[in-house]
């Protein structure tokens, strides 16, 4: 795809969607030129001495070349495969290495979902540069957004917004997996998840599973929660609740039979946990089927 940039006018309907695009583009910046280009509108152009503050969020993906990003958090090296995360209202400046240049892909967006993902998400919160490497799935998402922005068919803003959320999801997924991929702890976590699914109705001894793999249980529990977002016990309990919902909705088994089958201590404990997780007790859920 050749170089281009386009600024998009978002309607009130687009803004009500929760996330909308303001700008998108791709540029091969050659070595030795002034950056950024003076062709950009005044709201986007900046001098290195002053930097800039934007009234939107931007994610700039550098796939070739090196450079630097500076903001209130510090100075960050940029290399091929770096994602530059620019936050709304945050002073910053960035540029490629003068004798090298770079290839950049950028999107600018705003909306309440953008605020949520980039200000409140624990994984992305505070991140300025993420070194994820040159990934085909990231580039493909950028190019799909570019095509939508270029032709401006009705509804394309909404589709592009969905792709921005997809990109953010891919970034979060990469961040969560980067410390696990190919390591023994990841293999053990996957084995533990499979074992719990195969033994939903039983108590599982994950401490023994960890010890059999020469890993301390406290470390295993910590890594399991970091990988999945919940503890091993809660993961197994959630599987039991999902299975119980299936049995309630598709069989005539009594609540006592279901609680016994899934290894709960008593029907009272089962009902209490079920309501806490689902928001209604088991008999109320079954009542929705018989009405």
Short mmCIF file of C-alpha atoms in Angstrom, two decimals:
data_model
loop_
_atom_site.label_atom_id
_atom_site.label_comp_id
_atom_site.label_asym_id
_atom_site.label_seq_id
_atom_site.Cartn_x
_atom_site.Cartn_y
_atom_site.Cartn_z
CA UNK A 1 0.00 0.00 0.00
CA UNK A 2 1.35 3.43 -0.98
CA UNK A 3 1.72 6.28 1.50
CA UNK A 4 -1.45 8.14 2.43
CA UNK A 5 -3.15 9.95 5.29
CA UNK A 6 -6.75 10.93 5.73
CA UNK A 7 -8.63 12.93 8.34
CA UNK A 8 -12.17 11.78 9.03
CA UNK A 9 -15.13 13.85 10.13
CA UNK A 10 -17.09 11.89 12.74
CA UNK A 11 -20.85 12.46 13.00
CA UNK A 12 -22.74 12.55 16.30
CA UNK A 13 -23.99 9.04 15.49
CA UNK A 14 -20.37 7.89 15.07
CA UNK A 15 -19.44 9.45 18.41
CA UNK A 16 -22.44 7.85 20.13
CA UNK A 17 -21.06 4.46 19.03
CA UNK A 18 -18.42 4.83 21.74
CA UNK A 19 -15.28 4.83 19.60
CA UNK A 20 -14.62 6.67 16.35
CA UNK A 21 -11.72 7.39 13.99
CA UNK A 22 -10.28 10.86 13.43
CA UNK A 23 -7.27 10.04 11.28
CA UNK A 24 -5.46 7.12 9.68
CA UNK A 25 -2.40 6.87 7.53
CA UNK A 26 0.82 5.20 6.48
CA UNK A 27 4.09 6.93 5.70
CA UNK A 28 7.60 5.93 4.73
CA UNK A 29 9.74 8.63 6.30
CA UNK A 30 13.10 8.88 4.52
CA UNK A 31 16.28 9.76 6.34
CA UNK A 32 17.35 13.35 6.75
CA UNK A 33 13.97 15.13 6.47
CA UNK A 34 12.10 17.28 8.97
CA UNK A 35 9.63 15.27 10.98
CA UNK A 36 6.66 15.42 11.04
CA UNK A 37 5.74 16.65 7.58
CA UNK A 38 4.46 20.23 7.37
CA UNK A 39 1.54 18.88 5.30
CA UNK A 40 -0.23 17.81 8.48
CA UNK A 41 -2.85 20.25 9.88
CA UNK A 42 -1.80 22.53 12.72
CA UNK A 43 -3.52 20.37 15.31
CA UNK A 44 -1.20 17.47 14.48
CA UNK A 45 2.02 19.17 13.40
CA UNK A 46 4.62 19.92 16.06
CA UNK A 47 8.19 21.05 16.49
CA UNK A 48 10.65 18.90 18.39
CA UNK A 49 11.38 21.75 20.77
CA UNK A 50 7.74 22.17 21.86
CA UNK A 51 6.29 18.71 21.32
CA UNK A 52 2.50 18.44 21.26
CA UNK A 53 -0.64 17.41 23.14
CA UNK A 54 -3.48 15.76 21.21
CA UNK A 55 -7.21 15.74 21.89
CA UNK A 56 -7.39 12.07 20.85
CA UNK A 57 -5.58 8.75 21.23
CA UNK A 58 -3.13 7.45 18.66
CA UNK A 59 -1.39 4.15 18.06
CA UNK A 60 1.58 4.40 15.72
CA UNK A 61 3.08 1.10 14.56
CA UNK A 62 6.70 1.34 13.39
CA UNK A 63 7.66 -1.59 11.18
CA UNK A 64 11.00 -0.33 9.84
CA UNK A 65 13.62 2.00 11.25
CA UNK A 66 14.43 3.31 14.70
CA UNK A 67 13.77 6.45 16.71
CA UNK A 68 12.66 7.81 20.06
CA UNK A 69 9.47 8.71 21.93
CA UNK A 70 9.45 11.11 24.86
CA UNK A 71 6.62 11.94 27.26
CA UNK A 72 6.14 12.70 30.95
CA UNK A 73 7.04 9.09 31.78
CA UNK A 74 10.48 9.30 30.18
CA UNK A 75 12.39 8.51 26.99
CA UNK A 76 11.69 5.31 25.07
CA UNK A 77 13.65 3.69 22.27
CA UNK A 78 11.68 2.84 19.13
CA UNK A 79 12.68 -0.05 16.86
CA UNK A 80 11.05 -2.19 14.17
CA UNK A 81 7.89 -3.70 15.65
CA UNK A 82 7.30 -0.93 18.22
CA UNK A 83 3.81 0.35 19.03
CA UNK A 84 3.75 3.98 20.15
CA UNK A 85 0.74 4.65 22.38
CA UNK A 86 -0.19 8.32 22.53
CA UNK A 87 -2.81 9.29 25.09
CA UNK A 88 -5.33 12.07 24.93
CA UNK A 89 -4.12 15.16 26.78
CA UNK A 90 -0.58 13.77 27.27
CA UNK A 91 2.41 15.83 26.15
CA UNK A 92 4.75 13.90 23.89
CA UNK A 93 7.12 14.03 20.96
CA UNK A 94 8.67 11.37 18.76
CA UNK A 95 10.80 11.13 15.67
CA UNK A 96 12.83 8.66 13.64
CA UNK A 97 16.60 8.48 13.79
CA UNK A 98 17.70 11.22 11.39
CA UNK A 99 20.06 9.13 9.28
CA UNK A 100 17.67 6.18 9.09
CA UNK A 101 13.99 7.23 8.91
CA UNK A 102 11.17 4.75 9.53
CA UNK A 103 7.92 3.24 8.22
CA UNK A 104 4.91 4.20 10.30
CA UNK A 105 1.24 3.16 10.36
CA UNK A 106 -1.01 5.29 12.53
CA UNK A 107 -4.60 5.66 13.65
CA UNK A 108 -6.11 8.44 15.76
CA UNK A 109 -9.37 7.83 17.61
CA UNK A 110 -11.50 8.93 20.55
CA UNK A 111 -14.63 7.99 22.51
CA UNK A 112 -15.65 6.54 25.86
CA UNK A 113 -14.36 3.07 24.94
CA UNK A 114 -11.00 4.57 24.02
CA UNK A 115 -10.88 6.18 27.47
CA UNK A 116 -11.66 2.84 29.07
CA UNK A 117 -9.13 0.77 27.14
CA UNK A 118 -6.20 3.18 27.27
CA UNK A 119 -6.69 4.87 30.64
CA UNK A 120 -8.23 2.15 32.83
CA UNK A 121 -7.09 -1.21 31.43
CA UNK A 122 -4.45 -2.59 33.80
CA UNK A 123 -2.30 -4.06 31.04
CA UNK A 124 -2.23 -1.02 28.75
CA UNK A 125 -2.34 1.55 31.56
CA UNK A 126 0.89 3.53 31.61
CA UNK A 127 2.35 1.82 28.54
CA UNK A 128 4.11 4.18 26.11
CA UNK A 129 6.04 1.89 23.76
CA UNK A 130 5.33 -1.80 23.35
CA UNK A 131 7.93 -3.87 21.49
CA UNK A 132 5.85 -6.65 19.95
CA UNK A 133 7.80 -7.20 16.72
CA UNK A 134 6.49 -6.99 13.18
CA UNK A 135 3.29 -9.01 13.28
CA UNK A 136 1.18 -9.85 10.25
CA UNK A 137 -2.08 -9.77 12.23
CA UNK A 138 -1.39 -6.22 13.44
CA UNK A 139 -0.46 -4.97 9.95
CA UNK A 140 -3.52 -6.67 8.45
CA UNK A 141 -5.78 -4.85 10.93
CA UNK A 142 -4.20 -1.49 10.06
CA UNK A 143 -4.66 -2.11 6.32
CA UNK A 144 -8.31 -3.08 6.79
CA UNK A 145 -8.88 0.16 8.71
CA UNK A 146 -7.14 2.11 5.95
CA UNK A 147 -9.43 0.64 3.28
CA UNK A 148 -12.53 1.50 5.29
CA UNK A 149 -11.32 5.05 5.87
CA UNK A 150 -10.49 5.54 2.21
CA UNK A 151 -13.86 4.64 0.66
CA UNK A 152 -16.09 6.16 3.39
CA UNK A 153 -19.16 4.00 2.71
CA UNK A 154 -22.03 4.43 5.21
CA UNK A 155 -21.28 2.51 8.41
CA UNK A 156 -17.54 2.22 7.75
CA UNK A 157 -16.78 4.29 10.86
CA UNK A 158 -18.53 1.64 12.96
CA UNK A 159 -16.64 -1.22 11.33
CA UNK A 160 -13.33 0.62 11.66
CA UNK A 161 -14.08 1.25 15.34
CA UNK A 162 -14.55 -2.48 15.81
CA UNK A 163 -11.17 -3.11 14.19
CA UNK A 164 -9.53 -0.61 16.53
CA UNK A 165 -10.96 -2.57 19.47
CA UNK A 166 -9.71 -5.78 17.84
CA UNK A 167 -6.23 -4.26 17.55
CA UNK A 168 -6.29 -3.26 21.23
CA UNK A 169 -7.40 -6.79 22.11
CA UNK A 170 -4.52 -8.26 20.09
CA UNK A 171 -2.07 -5.97 21.90
CA UNK A 172 -3.43 -6.99 25.31
CA UNK A 173 -3.32 -10.68 24.31
CA UNK A 174 0.30 -10.34 23.19
CA UNK A 175 1.23 -8.58 26.42
CA UNK A 176 -0.38 -11.31 28.52
CA UNK A 177 1.28 -14.14 26.60
CA UNK A 178 4.77 -12.76 26.01
CA UNK A 179 6.18 -14.01 29.32
CA UNK A 180 4.70 -17.50 28.88
CA UNK A 181 5.14 -18.58 25.28
CA UNK A 182 7.17 -21.76 24.96
CA UNK A 183 8.03 -21.93 28.67
CA UNK A 184 7.35 -24.93 30.96
CA UNK A 185 4.90 -22.93 33.09
CA UNK A 186 2.65 -22.30 30.07
CA UNK A 187 2.59 -26.02 29.28
CA UNK A 188 1.65 -26.78 32.90
CA UNK A 189 -1.12 -24.15 32.92
CA UNK A 190 -2.61 -25.59 29.71
CA UNK A 191 -2.42 -29.11 31.16
CA UNK A 192 -4.07 -27.93 34.38
CA UNK A 193 -6.92 -26.25 32.49
CA UNK A 194 -7.51 -29.38 30.42
CA UNK A 195 -7.38 -31.56 33.55
CA UNK A 196 -9.95 -29.37 35.32
CA UNK A 197 -12.30 -29.54 32.31
CA UNK A 198 -12.00 -33.32 32.24
CA UNK A 199 -12.66 -33.57 36.00
CA UNK A 200 -15.32 -30.92 36.57
CA UNK A 201 -17.22 -33.16 38.96
CA UNK A 202 -14.19 -33.87 41.18
CA UNK A 203 -11.87 -32.03 43.49
CA UNK A 204 -8.54 -31.60 41.74
CA UNK A 205 -5.18 -31.59 43.49
CA UNK A 206 -3.35 -28.86 41.61
CA UNK A 207 -0.72 -28.64 44.30
CA UNK A 208 0.31 -32.21 43.50
CA UNK A 209 0.19 -31.45 39.77
CA UNK A 210 2.57 -28.54 40.29
CA UNK A 211 4.88 -30.55 42.54
CA UNK A 212 4.97 -33.42 40.05
CA UNK A 213 6.32 -30.90 37.55
CA UNK A 214 8.89 -29.54 40.02
CA UNK A 215 7.11 -26.19 40.36
CA UNK A 216 6.04 -24.67 43.67
CA UNK A 217 2.28 -24.27 44.02
CA UNK A 218 2.42 -20.60 45.08
CA UNK A 219 4.37 -19.76 41.89
CA UNK A 220 2.02 -21.90 39.79
CA UNK A 221 -1.04 -20.18 41.29
CA UNK A 222 0.47 -16.73 40.68
CA UNK A 223 1.33 -17.55 37.05
CA UNK A 224 -2.05 -19.22 36.45
CA UNK A 225 -3.86 -16.08 37.61
CA UNK A 226 -1.60 -13.88 35.51
CA UNK A 227 -2.25 -16.07 32.45
CA UNK A 228 -6.03 -16.49 32.84
CA UNK A 229 -7.02 -13.55 35.05
CA UNK A 230 -8.41 -15.79 37.83
CA UNK A 231 -7.03 -18.27 40.36
CA UNK A 232 -7.03 -22.04 39.67
CA UNK A 233 -9.76 -22.56 42.29
CA UNK A 234 -12.03 -19.92 40.73
CA UNK A 235 -11.34 -21.30 37.25
CA UNK A 236 -12.46 -24.78 38.32
CA UNK A 237 -15.46 -23.35 40.17
CA UNK A 238 -16.51 -21.37 37.08
CA UNK A 239 -16.36 -24.58 35.03
CA UNK A 240 -18.64 -26.27 37.57
CA UNK A 241 -21.14 -23.40 37.42
CA UNK A 242 -21.18 -23.44 33.60
CA UNK A 243 -21.79 -27.20 33.66
CA UNK A 244 -24.54 -26.82 36.26
CA UNK A 245 -26.31 -24.21 34.06
CA UNK A 246 -26.22 -26.68 31.19
CA UNK A 247 -27.71 -29.45 33.36
CA UNK A 248 -30.40 -27.13 34.76
CA UNK A 249 -31.49 -25.99 31.30
CA UNK A 250 -31.25 -29.30 29.41
CA UNK A 251 -32.14 -32.05 31.92
CA UNK A 252 -34.80 -32.85 34.51
CA UNK A 253 -32.27 -33.60 37.22
CA UNK A 254 -33.06 -32.12 40.62
CA UNK A 255 -30.88 -29.41 42.11
CA UNK A 256 -29.73 -31.91 44.72
CA UNK A 257 -28.66 -34.37 42.01
CA UNK A 258 -26.81 -31.66 40.09
CA UNK A 259 -25.01 -30.33 43.15
CA UNK A 260 -24.00 -33.87 44.15
CA UNK A 261 -22.90 -34.75 40.61
CA UNK A 262 -20.63 -31.69 40.45
CA UNK A 263 -19.03 -32.32 43.83
CA UNK A 264 -20.48 -29.43 45.84
CA UNK A 265 -20.45 -29.84 49.61
CA UNK A 266 -24.21 -29.35 49.90
CA UNK A 267 -27.17 -28.06 47.91
CA UNK A 268 -27.17 -24.92 50.08
CA UNK A 269 -23.53 -24.19 49.24
CA UNK A 270 -24.23 -24.87 45.56
CA UNK A 271 -27.23 -22.50 45.54
CA UNK A 272 -25.27 -19.75 47.29
CA UNK A 273 -22.29 -19.96 44.91
CA UNK A 274 -24.56 -20.25 41.87
CA UNK A 275 -26.48 -17.09 42.76
CA UNK A 276 -23.26 -15.22 43.43
CA UNK A 277 -21.88 -16.19 40.02
CA UNK A 278 -25.04 -16.08 37.89
CA UNK A 279 -27.18 -13.49 39.64
CA UNK A 280 -30.14 -15.82 40.30
CA UNK A 281 -30.54 -19.09 42.16
CA UNK A 282 -30.75 -22.43 40.28
CA UNK A 283 -34.53 -22.82 40.61
CA UNK A 284 -35.08 -19.32 39.19
CA UNK A 285 -32.99 -20.22 36.14
CA UNK A 286 -34.96 -23.41 35.56
CA UNK A 287 -38.15 -21.43 35.94
CA UNK A 288 -37.21 -19.36 32.88
CA UNK A 289 -37.31 -22.55 30.80
CA UNK A 290 -40.68 -23.79 32.03
CA UNK A 291 -42.50 -20.46 31.57
#
